[in-house]
Short mmCIF file of C-alpha atoms and ligand atoms in Angstrom, two decimals:
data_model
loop_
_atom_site.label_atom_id
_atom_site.label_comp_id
_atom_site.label_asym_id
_atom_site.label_seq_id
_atom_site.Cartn_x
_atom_site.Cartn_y
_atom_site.Cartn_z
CA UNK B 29 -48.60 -80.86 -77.18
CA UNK B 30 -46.74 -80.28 -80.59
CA UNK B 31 -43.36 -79.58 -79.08
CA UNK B 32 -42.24 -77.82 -82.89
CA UNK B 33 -39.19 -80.38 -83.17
CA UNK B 34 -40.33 -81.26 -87.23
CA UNK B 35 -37.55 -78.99 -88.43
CA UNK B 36 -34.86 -79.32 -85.89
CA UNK B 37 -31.25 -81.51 -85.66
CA UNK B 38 -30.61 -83.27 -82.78
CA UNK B 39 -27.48 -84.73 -81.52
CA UNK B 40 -27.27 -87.67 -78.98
CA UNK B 41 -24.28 -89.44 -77.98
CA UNK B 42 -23.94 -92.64 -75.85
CA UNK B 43 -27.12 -93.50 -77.94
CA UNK B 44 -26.86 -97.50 -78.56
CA UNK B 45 -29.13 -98.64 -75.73
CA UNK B 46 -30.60 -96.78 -72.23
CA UNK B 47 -31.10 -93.71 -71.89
CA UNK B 48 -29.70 -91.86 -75.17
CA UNK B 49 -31.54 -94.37 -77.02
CA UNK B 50 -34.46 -93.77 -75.13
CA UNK B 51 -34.01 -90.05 -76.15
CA UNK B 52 -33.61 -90.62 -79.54
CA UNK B 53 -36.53 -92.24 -80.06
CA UNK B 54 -38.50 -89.89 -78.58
CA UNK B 55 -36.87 -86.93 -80.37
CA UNK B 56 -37.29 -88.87 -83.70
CA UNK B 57 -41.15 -89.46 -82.85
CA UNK B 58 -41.30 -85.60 -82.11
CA UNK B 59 -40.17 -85.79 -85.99
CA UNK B 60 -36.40 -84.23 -85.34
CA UNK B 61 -33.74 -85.38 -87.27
CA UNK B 62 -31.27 -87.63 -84.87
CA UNK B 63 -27.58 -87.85 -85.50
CA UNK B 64 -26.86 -90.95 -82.61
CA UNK B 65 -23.62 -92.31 -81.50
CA UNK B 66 -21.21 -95.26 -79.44
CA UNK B 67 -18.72 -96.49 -79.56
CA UNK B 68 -19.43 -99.94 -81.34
CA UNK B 69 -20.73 -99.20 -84.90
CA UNK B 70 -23.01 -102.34 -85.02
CA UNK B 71 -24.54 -101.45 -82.05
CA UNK B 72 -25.45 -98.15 -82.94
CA UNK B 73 -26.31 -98.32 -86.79
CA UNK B 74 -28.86 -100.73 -85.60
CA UNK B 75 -30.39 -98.78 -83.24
CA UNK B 76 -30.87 -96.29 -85.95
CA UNK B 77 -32.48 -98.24 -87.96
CA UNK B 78 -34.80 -99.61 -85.39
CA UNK B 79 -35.55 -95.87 -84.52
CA UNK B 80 -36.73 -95.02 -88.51
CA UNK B 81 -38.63 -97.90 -88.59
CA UNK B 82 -40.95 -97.53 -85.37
CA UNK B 83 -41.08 -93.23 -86.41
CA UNK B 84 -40.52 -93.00 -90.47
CA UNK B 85 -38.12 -90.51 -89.57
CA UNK B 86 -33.90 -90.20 -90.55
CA UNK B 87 -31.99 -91.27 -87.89
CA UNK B 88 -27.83 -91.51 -88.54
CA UNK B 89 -25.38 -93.38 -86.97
CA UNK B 90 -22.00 -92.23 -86.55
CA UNK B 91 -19.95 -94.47 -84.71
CA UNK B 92 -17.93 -92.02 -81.89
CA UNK B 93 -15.90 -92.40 -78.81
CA UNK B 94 -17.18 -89.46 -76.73
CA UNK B 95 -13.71 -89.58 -74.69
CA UNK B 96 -11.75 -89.09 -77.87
CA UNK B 97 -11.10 -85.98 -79.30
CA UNK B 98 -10.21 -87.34 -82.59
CA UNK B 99 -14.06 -88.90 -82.74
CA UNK B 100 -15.35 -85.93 -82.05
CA UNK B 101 -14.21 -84.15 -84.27
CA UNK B 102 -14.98 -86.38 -87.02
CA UNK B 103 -18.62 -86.40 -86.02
CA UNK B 104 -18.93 -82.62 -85.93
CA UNK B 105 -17.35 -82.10 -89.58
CA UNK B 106 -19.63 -85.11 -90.57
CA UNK B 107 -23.07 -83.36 -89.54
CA UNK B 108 -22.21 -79.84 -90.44
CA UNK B 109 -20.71 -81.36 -93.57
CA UNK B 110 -24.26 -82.86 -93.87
CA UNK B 111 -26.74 -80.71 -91.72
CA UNK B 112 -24.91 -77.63 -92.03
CA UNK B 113 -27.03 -76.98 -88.08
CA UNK B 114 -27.35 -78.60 -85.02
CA UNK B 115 -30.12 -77.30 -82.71
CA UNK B 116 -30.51 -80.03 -80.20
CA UNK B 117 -27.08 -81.46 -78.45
CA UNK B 118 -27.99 -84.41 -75.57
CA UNK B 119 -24.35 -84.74 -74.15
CA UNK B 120 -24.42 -88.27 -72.71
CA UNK B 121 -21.55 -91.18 -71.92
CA UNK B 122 -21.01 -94.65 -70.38
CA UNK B 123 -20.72 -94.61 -66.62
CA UNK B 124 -18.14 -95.16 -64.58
CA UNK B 125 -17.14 -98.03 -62.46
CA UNK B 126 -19.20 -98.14 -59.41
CA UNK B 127 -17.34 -98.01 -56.00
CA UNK B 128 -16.26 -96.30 -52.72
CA UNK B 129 -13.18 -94.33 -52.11
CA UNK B 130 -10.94 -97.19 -51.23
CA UNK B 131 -11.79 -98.78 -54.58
CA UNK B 132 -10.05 -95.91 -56.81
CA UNK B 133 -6.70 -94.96 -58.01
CA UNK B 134 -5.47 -91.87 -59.64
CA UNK B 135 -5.86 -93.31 -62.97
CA UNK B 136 -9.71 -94.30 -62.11
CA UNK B 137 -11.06 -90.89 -61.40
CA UNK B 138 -9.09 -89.09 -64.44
CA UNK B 139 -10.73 -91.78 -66.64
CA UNK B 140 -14.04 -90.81 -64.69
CA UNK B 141 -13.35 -87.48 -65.92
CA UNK B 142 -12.53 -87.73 -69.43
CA UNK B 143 -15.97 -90.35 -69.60
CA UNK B 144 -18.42 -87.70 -68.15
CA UNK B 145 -16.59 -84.57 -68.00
CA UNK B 146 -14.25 -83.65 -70.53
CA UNK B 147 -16.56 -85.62 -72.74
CA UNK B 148 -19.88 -83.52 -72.44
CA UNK B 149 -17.18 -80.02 -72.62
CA UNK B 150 -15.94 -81.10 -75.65
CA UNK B 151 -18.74 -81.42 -77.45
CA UNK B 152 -20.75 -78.59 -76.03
CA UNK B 153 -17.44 -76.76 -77.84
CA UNK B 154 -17.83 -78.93 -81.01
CA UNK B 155 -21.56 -77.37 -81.42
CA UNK B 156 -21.48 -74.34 -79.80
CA UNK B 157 -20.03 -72.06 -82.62
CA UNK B 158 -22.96 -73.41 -85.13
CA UNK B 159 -25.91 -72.81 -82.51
CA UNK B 160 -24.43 -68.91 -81.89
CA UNK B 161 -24.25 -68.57 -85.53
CA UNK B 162 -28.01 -69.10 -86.04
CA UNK B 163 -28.89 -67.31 -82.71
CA UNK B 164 -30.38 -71.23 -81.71
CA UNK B 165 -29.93 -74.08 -79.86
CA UNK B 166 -30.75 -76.63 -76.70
CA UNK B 167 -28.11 -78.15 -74.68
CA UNK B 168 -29.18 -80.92 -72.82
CA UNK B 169 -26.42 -82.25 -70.31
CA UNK B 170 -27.20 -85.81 -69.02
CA UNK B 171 -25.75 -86.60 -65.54
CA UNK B 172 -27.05 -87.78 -62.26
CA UNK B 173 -28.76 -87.62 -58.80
CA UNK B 174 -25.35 -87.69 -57.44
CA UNK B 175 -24.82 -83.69 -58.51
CA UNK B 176 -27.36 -83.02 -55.47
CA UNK B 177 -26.67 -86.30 -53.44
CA UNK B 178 -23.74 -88.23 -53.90
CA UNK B 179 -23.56 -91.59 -53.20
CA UNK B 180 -21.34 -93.93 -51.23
CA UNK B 181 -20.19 -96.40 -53.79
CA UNK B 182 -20.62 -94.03 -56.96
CA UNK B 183 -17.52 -91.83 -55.87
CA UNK B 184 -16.42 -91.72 -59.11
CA UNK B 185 -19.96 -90.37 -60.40
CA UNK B 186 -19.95 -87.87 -57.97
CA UNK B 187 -16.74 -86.42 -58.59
CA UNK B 188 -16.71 -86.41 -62.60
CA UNK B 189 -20.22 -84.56 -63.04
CA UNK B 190 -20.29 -82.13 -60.77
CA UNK B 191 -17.93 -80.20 -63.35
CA UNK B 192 -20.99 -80.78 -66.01
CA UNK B 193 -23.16 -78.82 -63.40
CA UNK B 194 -21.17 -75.93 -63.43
CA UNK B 195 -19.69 -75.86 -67.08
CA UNK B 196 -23.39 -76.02 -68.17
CA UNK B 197 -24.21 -72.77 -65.43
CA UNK B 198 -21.66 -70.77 -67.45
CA UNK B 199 -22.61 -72.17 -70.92
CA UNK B 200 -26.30 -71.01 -70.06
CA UNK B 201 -24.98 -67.58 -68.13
CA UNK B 202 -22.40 -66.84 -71.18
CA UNK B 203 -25.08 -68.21 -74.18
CA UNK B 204 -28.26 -67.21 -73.21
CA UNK B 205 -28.05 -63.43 -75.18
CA UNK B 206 -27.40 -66.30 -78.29
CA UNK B 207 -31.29 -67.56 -77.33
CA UNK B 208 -29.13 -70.80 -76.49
CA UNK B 209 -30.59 -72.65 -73.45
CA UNK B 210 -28.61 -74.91 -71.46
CA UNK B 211 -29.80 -77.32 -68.93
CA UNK B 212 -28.72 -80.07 -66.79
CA UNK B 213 -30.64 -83.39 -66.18
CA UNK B 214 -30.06 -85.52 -63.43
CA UNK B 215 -31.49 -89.06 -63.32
CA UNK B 216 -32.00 -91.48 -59.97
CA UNK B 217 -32.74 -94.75 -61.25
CA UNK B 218 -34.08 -95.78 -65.24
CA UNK B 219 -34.30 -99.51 -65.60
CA UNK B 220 -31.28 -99.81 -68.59
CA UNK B 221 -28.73 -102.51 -68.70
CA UNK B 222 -26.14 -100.12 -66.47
CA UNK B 223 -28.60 -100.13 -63.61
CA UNK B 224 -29.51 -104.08 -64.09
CA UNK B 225 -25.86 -104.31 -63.54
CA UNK B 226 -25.44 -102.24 -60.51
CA UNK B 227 -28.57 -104.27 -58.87
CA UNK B 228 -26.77 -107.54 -59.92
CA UNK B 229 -23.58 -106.04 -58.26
CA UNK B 230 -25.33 -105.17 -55.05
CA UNK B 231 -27.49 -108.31 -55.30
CA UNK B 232 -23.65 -110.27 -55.46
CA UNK B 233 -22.59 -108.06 -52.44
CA UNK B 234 -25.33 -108.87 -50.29
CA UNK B 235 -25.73 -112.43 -51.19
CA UNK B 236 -29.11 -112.40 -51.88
CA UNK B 237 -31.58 -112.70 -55.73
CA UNK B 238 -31.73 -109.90 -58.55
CA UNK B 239 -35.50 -109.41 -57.35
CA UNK B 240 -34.79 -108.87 -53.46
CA UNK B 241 -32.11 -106.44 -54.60
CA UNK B 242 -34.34 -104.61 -56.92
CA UNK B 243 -36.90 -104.16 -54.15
CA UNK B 244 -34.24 -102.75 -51.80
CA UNK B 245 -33.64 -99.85 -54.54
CA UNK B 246 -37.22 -99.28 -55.12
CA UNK B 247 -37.19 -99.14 -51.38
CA UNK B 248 -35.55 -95.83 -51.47
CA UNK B 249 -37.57 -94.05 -53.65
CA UNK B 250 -40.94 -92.25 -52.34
CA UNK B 251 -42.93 -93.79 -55.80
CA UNK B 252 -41.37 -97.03 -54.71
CA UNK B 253 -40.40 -98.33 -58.47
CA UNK B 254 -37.61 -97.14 -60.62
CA UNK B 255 -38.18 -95.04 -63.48
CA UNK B 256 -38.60 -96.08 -67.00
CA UNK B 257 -36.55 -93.85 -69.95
CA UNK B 258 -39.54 -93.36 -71.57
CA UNK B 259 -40.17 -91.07 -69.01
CA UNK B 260 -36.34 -89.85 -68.59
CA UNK B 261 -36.88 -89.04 -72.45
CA UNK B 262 -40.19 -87.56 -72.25
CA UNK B 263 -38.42 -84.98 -69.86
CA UNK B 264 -35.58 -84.32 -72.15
CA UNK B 265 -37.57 -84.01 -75.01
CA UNK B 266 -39.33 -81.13 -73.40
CA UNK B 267 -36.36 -79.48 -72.45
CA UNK B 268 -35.35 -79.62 -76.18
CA UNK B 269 -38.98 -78.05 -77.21
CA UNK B 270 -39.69 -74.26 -78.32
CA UNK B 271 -41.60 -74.31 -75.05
CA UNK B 272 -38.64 -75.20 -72.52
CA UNK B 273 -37.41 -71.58 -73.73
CA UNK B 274 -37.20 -69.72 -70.95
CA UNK B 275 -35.85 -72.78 -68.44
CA UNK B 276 -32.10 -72.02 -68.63
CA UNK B 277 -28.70 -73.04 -66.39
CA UNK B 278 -30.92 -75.21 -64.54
CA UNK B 279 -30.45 -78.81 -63.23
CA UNK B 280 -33.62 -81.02 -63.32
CA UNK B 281 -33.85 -84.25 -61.50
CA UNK B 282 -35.97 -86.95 -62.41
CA UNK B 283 -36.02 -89.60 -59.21
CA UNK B 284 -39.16 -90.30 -58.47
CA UNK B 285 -38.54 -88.11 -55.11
CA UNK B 286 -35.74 -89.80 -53.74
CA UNK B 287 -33.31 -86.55 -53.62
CA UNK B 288 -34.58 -85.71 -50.11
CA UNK B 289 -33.13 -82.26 -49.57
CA UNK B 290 -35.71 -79.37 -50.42
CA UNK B 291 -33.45 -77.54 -53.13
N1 NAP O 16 -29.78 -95.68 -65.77
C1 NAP O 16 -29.71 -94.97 -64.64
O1 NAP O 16 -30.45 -95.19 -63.68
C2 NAP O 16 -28.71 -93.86 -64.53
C3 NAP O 16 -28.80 -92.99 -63.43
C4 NAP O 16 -27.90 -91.97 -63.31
C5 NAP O 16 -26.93 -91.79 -64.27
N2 NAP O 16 -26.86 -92.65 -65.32
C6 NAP O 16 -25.78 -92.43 -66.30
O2 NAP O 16 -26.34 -92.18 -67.57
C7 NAP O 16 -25.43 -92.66 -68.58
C8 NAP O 16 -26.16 -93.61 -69.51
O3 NAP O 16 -26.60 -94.68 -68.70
P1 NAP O 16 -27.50 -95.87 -69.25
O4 NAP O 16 -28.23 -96.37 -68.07
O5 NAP O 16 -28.24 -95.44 -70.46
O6 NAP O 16 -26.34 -96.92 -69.65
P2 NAP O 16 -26.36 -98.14 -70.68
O7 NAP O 16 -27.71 -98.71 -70.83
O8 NAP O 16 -25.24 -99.01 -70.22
O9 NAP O 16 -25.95 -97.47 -72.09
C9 NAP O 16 -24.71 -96.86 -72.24
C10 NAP O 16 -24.60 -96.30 -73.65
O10 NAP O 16 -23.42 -95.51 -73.71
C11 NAP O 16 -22.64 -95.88 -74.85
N3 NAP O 16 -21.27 -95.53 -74.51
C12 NAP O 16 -20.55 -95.99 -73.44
N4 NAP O 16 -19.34 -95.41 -73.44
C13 NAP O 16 -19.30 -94.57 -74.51
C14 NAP O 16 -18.30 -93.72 -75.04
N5 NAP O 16 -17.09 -93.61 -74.47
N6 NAP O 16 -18.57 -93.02 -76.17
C15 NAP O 16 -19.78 -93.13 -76.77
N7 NAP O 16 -20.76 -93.93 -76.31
C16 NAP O 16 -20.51 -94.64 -75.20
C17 NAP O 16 -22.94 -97.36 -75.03
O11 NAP O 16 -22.74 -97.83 -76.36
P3 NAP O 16 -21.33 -98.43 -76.89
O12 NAP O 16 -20.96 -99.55 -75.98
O13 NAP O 16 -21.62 -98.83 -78.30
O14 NAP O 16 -20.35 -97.29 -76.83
C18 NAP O 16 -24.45 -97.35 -74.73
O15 NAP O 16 -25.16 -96.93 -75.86
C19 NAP O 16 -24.26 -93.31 -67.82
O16 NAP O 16 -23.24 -92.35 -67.66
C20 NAP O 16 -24.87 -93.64 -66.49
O17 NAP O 16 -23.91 -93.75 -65.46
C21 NAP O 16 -27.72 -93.67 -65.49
#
């Protein structure tokens, strides 16, 4: 299926490795245009230029730290400097520190929100305007299972992107007479480095290998593997397609079943 993404801008941040790269890549092979960013400006200007070279298409680092305001809006003046558009916008940022309740100060869950909150608001702003203005645009919010089903020791997950849920409702409620769509996605478990390092951490915990550990989460999920971000992307990239345009203010999981409530 052509998904029509030849002509289109995309922005994806948190793009070095995991899951924004693994959106990035697929956008790019779709033929889009990617503007990708993190933090560390190594990191990220070679991922771009391991994305070209696998697709033949421009891909653009711009080093930015999605938690600071300053970065941001450097990046947007940058690409509509450059672009003049945006029509894709994957909002996407580190993770927090996994943990229970007892593990977290004050501090720790206003950093939480800044990282996965404040974050995916602030840009949504920073490209907002531009997608109004040509009566255009896909926003693509990247969260987790824990906006259906939180999770013990991811309290600091749960809390921070529940907000993204329901800024991106009113974003697609306010937007949609704009022929903006806004959507929410909400992964269980992609095999990137941050989920390596929560099985190492639980593998620690419970004294026992990396293997036996990954087992126990595949465990959980009816498929009974984890999912790959090839197929996290391939989900986003659909939401991002002329054909996702009538799926608005929605929040899509991709967990290979494991959310076990019905809606
Ligand atoms: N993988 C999963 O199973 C899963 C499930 C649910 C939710 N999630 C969430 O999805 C997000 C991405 O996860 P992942 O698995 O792809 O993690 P990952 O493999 O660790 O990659 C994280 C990416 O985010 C960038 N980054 C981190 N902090 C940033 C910041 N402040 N500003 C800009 N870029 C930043 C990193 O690059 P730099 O270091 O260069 O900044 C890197 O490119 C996280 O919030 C994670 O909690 C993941």
């Amino acid at each position: 299926m052509d998904l029509h993404l030849s002509k289109k801008v995309a922005v994806i941040t948190a793009a070095s490795k995991g899951l924004g790269k693994a959106v990035a890549l697929q956008l790019s092979k779709e033929g889009a245009t990617c503007i990708i960013c993190s933090r560390n400006s190594n990191s990220i200007k070679a991922t771009a230029g391991e994305i070209t070279q696998q697709t033949g298409n421009d891909v653009i680092a711009l080093p930015c730290d999605v938690t600071n305001t300053d970065d941001i809006a450097k990046l947007k003046d940058a690409i509509l400097k450059n672009y003049n558009t945006v029509d894709i916008l994957f909002t996407n940022a580190g993770g927090p520190p996994a943990g229970f309740i007892t593990d977290f100060s004050l501090e720790d869950y206003k950093k939480a929100i800044e990282l996965n909150l404040i974050s995916a608001i602030n840009l949504i702003y920073a490209f907002l305007p531009v997608m109004q203005k040509q009566n255009y645009g896909r926003i693509i919010a990247s969260t987790s299972i824990t906006v259906k089903q939180p999770l013990d020791n991811l309290v600091l997950s749960n809390v921070s992107r529940t907000g993204v849920v329901a800024f991106i409702k009113s974003i697609a409620n306010q937007y949609g007479k704009y022929n903006i769509t806004a959507n929410t996605v909400a992964p269980g478990y992609i095999l990137t480095d941050r989920l390596k390092s929560l099985i190492e951490l639980k593998a620690q915990q419970e004294n026992t290998t990396y293997e036996k550990a990954l087992a126990g989460f595949s465990s959980e999920i009816p498929l009974q593997r984890i999912g790959t971000p090839e197929e996290f992307a391939a989900l986003v990239a659909f939401l991002a397609s002329q054909q996702a345009g009538y799926i608005n203010g929605q929040t899509i999981l991709i967990d290979g079943g494991m959310y076990p409530g019905l809606f």
